[in-house]
CSV table of C-alpha atoms in Angstrom, one decimal:
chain,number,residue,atom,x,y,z
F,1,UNK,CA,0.0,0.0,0.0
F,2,UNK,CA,1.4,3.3,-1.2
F,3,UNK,CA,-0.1,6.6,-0.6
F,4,UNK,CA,1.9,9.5,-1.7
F,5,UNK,CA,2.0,13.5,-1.5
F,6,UNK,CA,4.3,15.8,-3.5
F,7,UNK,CA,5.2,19.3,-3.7
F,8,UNK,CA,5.3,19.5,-0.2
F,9,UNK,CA,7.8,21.7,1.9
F,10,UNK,CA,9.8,19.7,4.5
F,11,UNK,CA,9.6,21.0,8.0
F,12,UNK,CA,6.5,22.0,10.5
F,13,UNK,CA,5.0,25.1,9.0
F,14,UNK,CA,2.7,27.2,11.0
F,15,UNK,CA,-1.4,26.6,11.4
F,16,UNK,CA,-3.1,28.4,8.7
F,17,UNK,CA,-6.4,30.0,9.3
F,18,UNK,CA,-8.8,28.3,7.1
F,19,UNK,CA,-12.0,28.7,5.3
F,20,UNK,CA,-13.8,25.3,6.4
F,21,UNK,CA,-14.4,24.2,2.9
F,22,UNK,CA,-14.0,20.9,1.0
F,23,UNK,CA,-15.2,20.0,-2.2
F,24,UNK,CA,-16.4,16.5,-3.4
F,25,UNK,CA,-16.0,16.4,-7.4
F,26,UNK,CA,-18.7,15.0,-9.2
F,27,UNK,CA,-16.3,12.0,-10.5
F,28,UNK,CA,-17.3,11.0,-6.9
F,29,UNK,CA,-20.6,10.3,-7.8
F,30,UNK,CA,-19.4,6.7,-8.8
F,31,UNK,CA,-19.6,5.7,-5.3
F,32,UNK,CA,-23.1,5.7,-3.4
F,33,UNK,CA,-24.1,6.3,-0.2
F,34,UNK,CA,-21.9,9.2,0.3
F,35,UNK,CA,-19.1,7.4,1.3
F,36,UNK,CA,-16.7,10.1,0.4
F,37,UNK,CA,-17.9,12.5,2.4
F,38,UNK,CA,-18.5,10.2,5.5
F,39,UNK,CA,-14.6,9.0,5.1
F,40,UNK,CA,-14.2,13.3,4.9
F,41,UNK,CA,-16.4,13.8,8.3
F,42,UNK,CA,-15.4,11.0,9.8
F,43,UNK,CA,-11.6,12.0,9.9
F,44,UNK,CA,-12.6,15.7,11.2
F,45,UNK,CA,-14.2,13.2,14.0
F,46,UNK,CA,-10.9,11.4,14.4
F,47,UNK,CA,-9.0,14.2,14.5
F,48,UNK,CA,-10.7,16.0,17.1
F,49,UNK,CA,-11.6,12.8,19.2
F,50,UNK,CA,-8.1,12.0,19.1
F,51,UNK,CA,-6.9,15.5,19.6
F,52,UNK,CA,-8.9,16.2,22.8
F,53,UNK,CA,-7.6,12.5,24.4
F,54,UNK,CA,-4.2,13.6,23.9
F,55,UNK,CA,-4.8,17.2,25.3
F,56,UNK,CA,-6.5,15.4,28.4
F,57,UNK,CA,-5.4,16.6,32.0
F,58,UNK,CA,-4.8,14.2,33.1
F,59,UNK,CA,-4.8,11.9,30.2
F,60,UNK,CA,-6.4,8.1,30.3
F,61,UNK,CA,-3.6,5.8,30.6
F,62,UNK,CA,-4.9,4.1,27.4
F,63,UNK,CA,-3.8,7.3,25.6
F,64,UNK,CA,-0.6,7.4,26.9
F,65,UNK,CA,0.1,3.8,26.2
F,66,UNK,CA,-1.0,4.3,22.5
F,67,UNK,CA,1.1,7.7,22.1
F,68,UNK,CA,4.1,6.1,23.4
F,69,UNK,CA,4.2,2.9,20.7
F,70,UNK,CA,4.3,5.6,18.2
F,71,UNK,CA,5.8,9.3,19.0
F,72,UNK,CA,9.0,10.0,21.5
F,73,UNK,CA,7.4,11.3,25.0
F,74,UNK,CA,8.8,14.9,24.2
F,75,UNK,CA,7.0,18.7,23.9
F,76,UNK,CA,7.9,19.6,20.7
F,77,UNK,CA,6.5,15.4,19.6
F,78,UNK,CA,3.0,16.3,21.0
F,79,UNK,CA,2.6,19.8,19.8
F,80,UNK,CA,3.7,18.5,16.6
F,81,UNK,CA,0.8,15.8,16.6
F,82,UNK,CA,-1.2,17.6,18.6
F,83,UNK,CA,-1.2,20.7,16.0
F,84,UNK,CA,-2.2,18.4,12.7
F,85,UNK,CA,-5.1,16.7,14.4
F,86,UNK,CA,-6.5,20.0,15.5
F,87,UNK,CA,-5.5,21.4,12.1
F,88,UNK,CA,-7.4,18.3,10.1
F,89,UNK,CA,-10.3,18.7,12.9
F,90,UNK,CA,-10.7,22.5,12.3
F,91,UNK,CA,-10.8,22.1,8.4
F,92,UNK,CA,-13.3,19.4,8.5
F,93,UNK,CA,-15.7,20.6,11.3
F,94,UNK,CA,-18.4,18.5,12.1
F,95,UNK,CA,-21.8,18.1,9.9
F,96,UNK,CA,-20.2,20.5,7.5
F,97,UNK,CA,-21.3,20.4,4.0
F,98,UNK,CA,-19.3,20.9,0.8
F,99,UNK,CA,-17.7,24.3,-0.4
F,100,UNK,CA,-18.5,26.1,-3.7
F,101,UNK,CA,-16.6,25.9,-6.7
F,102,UNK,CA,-14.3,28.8,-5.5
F,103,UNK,CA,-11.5,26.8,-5.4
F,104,UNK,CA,-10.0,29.2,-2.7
F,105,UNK,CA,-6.4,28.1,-2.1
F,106,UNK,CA,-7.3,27.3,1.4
F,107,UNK,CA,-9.6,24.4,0.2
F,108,UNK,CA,-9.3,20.7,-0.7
F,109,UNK,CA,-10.9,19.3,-3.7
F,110,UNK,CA,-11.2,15.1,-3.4
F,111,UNK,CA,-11.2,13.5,-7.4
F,112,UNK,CA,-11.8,9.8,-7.9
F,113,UNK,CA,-11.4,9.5,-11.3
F,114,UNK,CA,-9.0,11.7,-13.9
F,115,UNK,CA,-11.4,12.6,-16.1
F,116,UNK,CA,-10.6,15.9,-15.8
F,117,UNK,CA,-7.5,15.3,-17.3
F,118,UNK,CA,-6.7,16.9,-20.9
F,119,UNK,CA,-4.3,15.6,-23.8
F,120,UNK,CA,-2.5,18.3,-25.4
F,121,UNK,CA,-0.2,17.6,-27.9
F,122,UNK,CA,0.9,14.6,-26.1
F,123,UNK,CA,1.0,15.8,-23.0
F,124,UNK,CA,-1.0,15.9,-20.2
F,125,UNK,CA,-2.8,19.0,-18.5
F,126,UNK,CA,-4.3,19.1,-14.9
F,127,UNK,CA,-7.0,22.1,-15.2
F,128,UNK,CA,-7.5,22.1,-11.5
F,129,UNK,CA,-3.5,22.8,-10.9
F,130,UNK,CA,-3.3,24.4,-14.1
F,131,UNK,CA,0.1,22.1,-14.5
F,132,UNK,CA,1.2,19.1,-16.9
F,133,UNK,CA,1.5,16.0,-15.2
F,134,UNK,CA,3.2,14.0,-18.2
F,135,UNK,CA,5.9,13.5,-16.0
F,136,UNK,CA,4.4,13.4,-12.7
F,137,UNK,CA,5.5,9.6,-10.9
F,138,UNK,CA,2.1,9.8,-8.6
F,139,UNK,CA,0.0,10.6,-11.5
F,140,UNK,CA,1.6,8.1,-13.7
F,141,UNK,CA,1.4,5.4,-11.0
F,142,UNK,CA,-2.3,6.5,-10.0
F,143,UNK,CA,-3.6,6.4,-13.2
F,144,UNK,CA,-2.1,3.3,-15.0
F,145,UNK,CA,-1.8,0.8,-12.0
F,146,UNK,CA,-4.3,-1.3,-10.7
F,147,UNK,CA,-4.1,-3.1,-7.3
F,148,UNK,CA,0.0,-3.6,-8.0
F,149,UNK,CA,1.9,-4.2,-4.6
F,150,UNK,CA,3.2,-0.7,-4.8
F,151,UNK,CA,0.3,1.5,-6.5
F,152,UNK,CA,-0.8,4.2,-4.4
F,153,UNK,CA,-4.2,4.2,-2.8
F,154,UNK,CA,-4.1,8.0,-3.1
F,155,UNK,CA,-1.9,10.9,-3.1
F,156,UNK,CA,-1.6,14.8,-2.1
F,157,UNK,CA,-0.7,18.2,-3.8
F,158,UNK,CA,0.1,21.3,-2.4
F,159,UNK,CA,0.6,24.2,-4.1
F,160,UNK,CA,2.7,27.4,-2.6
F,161,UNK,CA,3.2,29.7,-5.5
F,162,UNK,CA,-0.1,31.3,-8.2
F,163,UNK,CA,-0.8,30.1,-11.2
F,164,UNK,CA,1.3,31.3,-14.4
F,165,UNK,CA,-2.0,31.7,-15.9
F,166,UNK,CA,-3.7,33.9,-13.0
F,167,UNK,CA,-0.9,35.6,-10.6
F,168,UNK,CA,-3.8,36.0,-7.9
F,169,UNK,CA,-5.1,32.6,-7.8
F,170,UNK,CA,-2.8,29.5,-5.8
F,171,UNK,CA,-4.1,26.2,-6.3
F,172,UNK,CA,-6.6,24.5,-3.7
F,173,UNK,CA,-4.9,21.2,-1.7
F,174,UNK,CA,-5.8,18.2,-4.0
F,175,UNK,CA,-6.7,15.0,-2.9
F,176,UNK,CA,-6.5,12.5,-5.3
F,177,UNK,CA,-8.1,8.7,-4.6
F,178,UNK,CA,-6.8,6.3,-7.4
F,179,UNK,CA,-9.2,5.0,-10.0
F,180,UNK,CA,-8.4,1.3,-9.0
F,181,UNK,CA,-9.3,1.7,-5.4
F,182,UNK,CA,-12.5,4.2,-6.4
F,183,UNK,CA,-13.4,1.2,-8.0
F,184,UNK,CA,-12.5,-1.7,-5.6
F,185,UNK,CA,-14.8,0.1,-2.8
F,186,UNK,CA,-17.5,0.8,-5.7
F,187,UNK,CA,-17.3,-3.5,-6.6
F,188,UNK,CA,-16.6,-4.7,-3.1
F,189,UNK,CA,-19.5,-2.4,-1.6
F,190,UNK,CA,-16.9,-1.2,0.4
F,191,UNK,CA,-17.6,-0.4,4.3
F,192,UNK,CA,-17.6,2.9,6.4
F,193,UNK,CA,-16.2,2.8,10.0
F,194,UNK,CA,-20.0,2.9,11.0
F,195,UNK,CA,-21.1,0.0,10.1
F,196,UNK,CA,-21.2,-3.1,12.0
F,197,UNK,CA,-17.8,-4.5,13.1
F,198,UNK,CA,-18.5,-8.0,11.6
F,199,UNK,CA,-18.7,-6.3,8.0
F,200,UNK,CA,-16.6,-3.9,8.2
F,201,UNK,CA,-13.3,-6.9,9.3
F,202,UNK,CA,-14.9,-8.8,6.3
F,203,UNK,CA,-14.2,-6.4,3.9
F,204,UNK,CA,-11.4,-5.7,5.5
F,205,UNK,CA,-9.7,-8.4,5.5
F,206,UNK,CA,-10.8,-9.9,2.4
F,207,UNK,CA,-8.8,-6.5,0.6
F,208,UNK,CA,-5.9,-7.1,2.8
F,209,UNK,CA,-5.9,-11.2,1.5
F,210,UNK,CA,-6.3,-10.4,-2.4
F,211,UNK,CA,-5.2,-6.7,-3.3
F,212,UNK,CA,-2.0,-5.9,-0.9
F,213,UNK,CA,0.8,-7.8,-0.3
F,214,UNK,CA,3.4,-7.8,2.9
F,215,UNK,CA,2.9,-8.2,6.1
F,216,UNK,CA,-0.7,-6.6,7.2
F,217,UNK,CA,-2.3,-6.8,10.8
F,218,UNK,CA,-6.0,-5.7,12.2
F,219,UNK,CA,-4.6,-2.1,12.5
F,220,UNK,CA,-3.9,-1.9,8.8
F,221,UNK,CA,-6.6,-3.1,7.6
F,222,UNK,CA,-9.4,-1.5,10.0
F,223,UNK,CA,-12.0,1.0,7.8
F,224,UNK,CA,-9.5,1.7,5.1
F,225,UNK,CA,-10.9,4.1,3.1
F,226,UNK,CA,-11.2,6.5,6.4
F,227,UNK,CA,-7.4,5.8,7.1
F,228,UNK,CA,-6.4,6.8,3.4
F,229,UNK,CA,-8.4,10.0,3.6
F,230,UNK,CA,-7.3,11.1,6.7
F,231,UNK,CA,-4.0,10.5,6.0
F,232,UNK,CA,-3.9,12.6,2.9
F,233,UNK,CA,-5.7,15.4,5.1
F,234,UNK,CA,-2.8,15.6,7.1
F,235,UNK,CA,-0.8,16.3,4.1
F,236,UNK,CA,-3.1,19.0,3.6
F,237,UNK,CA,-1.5,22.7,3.2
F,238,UNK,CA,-0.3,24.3,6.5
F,239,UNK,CA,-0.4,20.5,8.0
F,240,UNK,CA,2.2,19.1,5.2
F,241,UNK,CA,3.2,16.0,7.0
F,242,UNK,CA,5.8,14.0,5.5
F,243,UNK,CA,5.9,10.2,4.1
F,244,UNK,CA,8.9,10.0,6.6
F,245,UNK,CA,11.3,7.5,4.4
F,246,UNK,CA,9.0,6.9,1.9
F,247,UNK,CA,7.5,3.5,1.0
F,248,UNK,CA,7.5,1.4,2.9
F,249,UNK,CA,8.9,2.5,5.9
F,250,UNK,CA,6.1,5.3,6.1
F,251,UNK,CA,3.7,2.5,6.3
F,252,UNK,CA,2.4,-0.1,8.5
F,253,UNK,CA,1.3,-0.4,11.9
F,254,UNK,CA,4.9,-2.4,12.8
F,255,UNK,CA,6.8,-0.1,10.3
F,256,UNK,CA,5.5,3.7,12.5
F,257,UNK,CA,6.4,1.8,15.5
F,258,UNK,CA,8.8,4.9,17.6
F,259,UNK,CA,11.6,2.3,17.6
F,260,UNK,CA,11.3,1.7,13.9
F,261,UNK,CA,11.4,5.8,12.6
F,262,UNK,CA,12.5,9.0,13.5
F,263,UNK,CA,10.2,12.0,13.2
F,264,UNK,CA,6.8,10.2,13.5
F,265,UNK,CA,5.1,13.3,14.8
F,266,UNK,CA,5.7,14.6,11.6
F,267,UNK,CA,5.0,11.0,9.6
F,268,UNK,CA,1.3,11.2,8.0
F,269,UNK,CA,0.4,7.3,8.9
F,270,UNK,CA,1.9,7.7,12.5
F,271,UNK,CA,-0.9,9.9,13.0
F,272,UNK,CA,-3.4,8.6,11.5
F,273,UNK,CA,-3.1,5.3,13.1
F,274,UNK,CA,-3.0,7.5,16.5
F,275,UNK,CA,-6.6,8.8,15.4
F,276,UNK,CA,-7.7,5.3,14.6
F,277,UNK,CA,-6.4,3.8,17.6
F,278,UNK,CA,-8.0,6.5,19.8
F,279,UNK,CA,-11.6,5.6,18.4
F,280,UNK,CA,-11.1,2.1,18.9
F,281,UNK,CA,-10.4,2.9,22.2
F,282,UNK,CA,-13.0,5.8,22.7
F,283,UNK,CA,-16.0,4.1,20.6
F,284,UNK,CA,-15.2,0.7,19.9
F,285,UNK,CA,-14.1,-1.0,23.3
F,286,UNK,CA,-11.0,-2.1,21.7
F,287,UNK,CA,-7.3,-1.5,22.4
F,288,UNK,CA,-4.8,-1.1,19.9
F,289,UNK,CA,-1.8,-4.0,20.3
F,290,UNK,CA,2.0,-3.1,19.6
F,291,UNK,CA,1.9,-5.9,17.3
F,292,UNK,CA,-1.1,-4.4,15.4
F,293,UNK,CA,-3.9,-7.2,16.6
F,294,UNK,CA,-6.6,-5.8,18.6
F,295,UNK,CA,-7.3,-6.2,22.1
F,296,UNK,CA,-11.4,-6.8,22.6
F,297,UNK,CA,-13.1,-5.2,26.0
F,298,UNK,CA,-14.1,-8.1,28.2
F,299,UNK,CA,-18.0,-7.0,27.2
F,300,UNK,CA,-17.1,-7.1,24.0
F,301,UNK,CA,-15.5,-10.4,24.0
F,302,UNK,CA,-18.2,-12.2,25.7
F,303,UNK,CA,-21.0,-11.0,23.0
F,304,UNK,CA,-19.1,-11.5,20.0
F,305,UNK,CA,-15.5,-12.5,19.5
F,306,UNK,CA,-16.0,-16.1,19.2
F,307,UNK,CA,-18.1,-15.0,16.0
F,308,UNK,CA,-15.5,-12.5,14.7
F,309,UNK,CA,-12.6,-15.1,15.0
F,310,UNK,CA,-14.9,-17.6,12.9
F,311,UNK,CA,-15.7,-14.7,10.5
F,312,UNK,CA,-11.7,-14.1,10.2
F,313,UNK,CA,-11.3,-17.4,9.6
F,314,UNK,CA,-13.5,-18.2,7.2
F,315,UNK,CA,-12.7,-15.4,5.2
F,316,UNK,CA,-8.7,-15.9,5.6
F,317,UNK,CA,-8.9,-19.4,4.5
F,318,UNK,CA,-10.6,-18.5,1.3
């Protein structure tokens, strides 16, 4: 699993202050039920949920155990972390609706599909960039791979500098989900985190089997398409996390471990799988395990994880 984000500044930049808007393109359509816009909302949940845990006085020991498989125990670590959820949680406030067409460079546009794209003697012209992306290795990737061991899921641009066609107007952030995977949630009827557990590992776990190889665990594989987006939010501009190492140390559950990278406050997957592991613990009685496996509640254990380990196994046997 790749997920990628370029023209992107190294280093923590400041907060900006932002215009709370997001727009869904229409090539989005392709998948019903809204589910781009509940992946959207749903990591503005995560973000705060897992924001406010970590700003806790005094904070749940759960929390701490969770921050301290992933981020060194240090002040400029948690302001770091605790600056991008607040930043992803502020642009995408809760039971907020889509922007207009503005395109106002504080934005973020989500595509599914490349449609937009235009050929040009040869080459080809992003209209919402205004840029070629002939030679563009996310692009390329995106567009002509399908569920290869090393396609991206999605990927990230931000823009710091105005159009050469309009000196006044800077690109919006653009988040980019790859055609293959657009369609592998549009096939598979592909599950938000709000749906019933049972479904939701199915699904799970059945993409983790047959479209991406290596080493996967619960953690990686828990409601997907909400880890993707929200890990492409923190690449978001004025957030700009890094893929710290690229692929695949960026990556993974057991590759974000703190003993396994250096600078996982700024690493977009570190923080996502905080977020994630914060609503397991928050909403879903479940702790996150070092080695990626989840931990049931005792109540939740007693109503339902004989059935779940059945389900697994059924599925991974396949």
């Amino acid at each position: 699993m790749k997920k990628s984000v370029h023209r992107v500044a190294l280093g923590a930049l400041a907060l900006f202050t932002c215009s709370q808007a997001w727009i869904i393109d229409k090539s989005c359509d392709v998948l019903k039920d809204d589910l781009v816009k509940k992946a959207l909302l749903s990591a503005g949940t995560l973000s705060r949920q897992a924001h406010a845990a970590l700003d806790a006085n005094p904070r749940a020991q759960s929390t701490n155990d969770l921050y301290n498989m992933l981020f060194d125990d240090i002040d400029q670590a948690r302001t770091r972390v605790k600056d991008v959820l607040k930043g992803v949680g502020d642009r995408i406030p809760a039971n907020s609706n889509a922007g207009t067409d503005r395109w106002d460079q504080d934005e973020i546009v989500v595509y599914c599909d490349f449609s937009r794209i235009q050929d040009i003697e040869g080459n080809k012209w992003d209209p919402a960039s205004e840029e070629y992306v002939t030679d563009d290795d996310d692009y390329k990737q995106c567009a002509s791979k399908s569920a290869a061991d090393v396609s991206p899921l999605a990927y990230t641009s931000v823009f710091k500098n105005p159009t050469e066609g309009d000196p006044a107007r800077t690109p919006p952030t653009i988040v980019q989900l790859c055609p293959w995977f657009v369609q592998l949630i549009k096939d598979k009827k592909y599950p938000d985190m709000n749906l019933p557990s049972f479904k939701n590992f199915a699904a799970n776990l059945w993409i983790a089997k047959n479209k991406i190889s290596g080493t996967v665990n619960q953690m990686d594989i828990f409601a997907l398409l909400d880890h993707v987006v929200l890990h492409e939010l923190t690449h978001s501009k004025g957030l700009e996390t890094q893929d710290v190492g690229g692929f695949p140390k960026a990556y993974f559950w057991a590759n974000v471990q703190k003993e396994n990278m250096i600078g996982g406050s700024n690493n977009a997957d570190s923080i996502t799988y905080f977020a994630q592991g914060i609503d397991l613990i928050v909403n879903h009685n479940t702790i996150p395990k070092k080695d990626g496996n989840m931990e049931p509640s005792q109540s939740l254990l007693s109503s339902g994880a004989a059935k779940l380990r059945r389900l697994v196994e059924m599925i991974w046997k396949a």
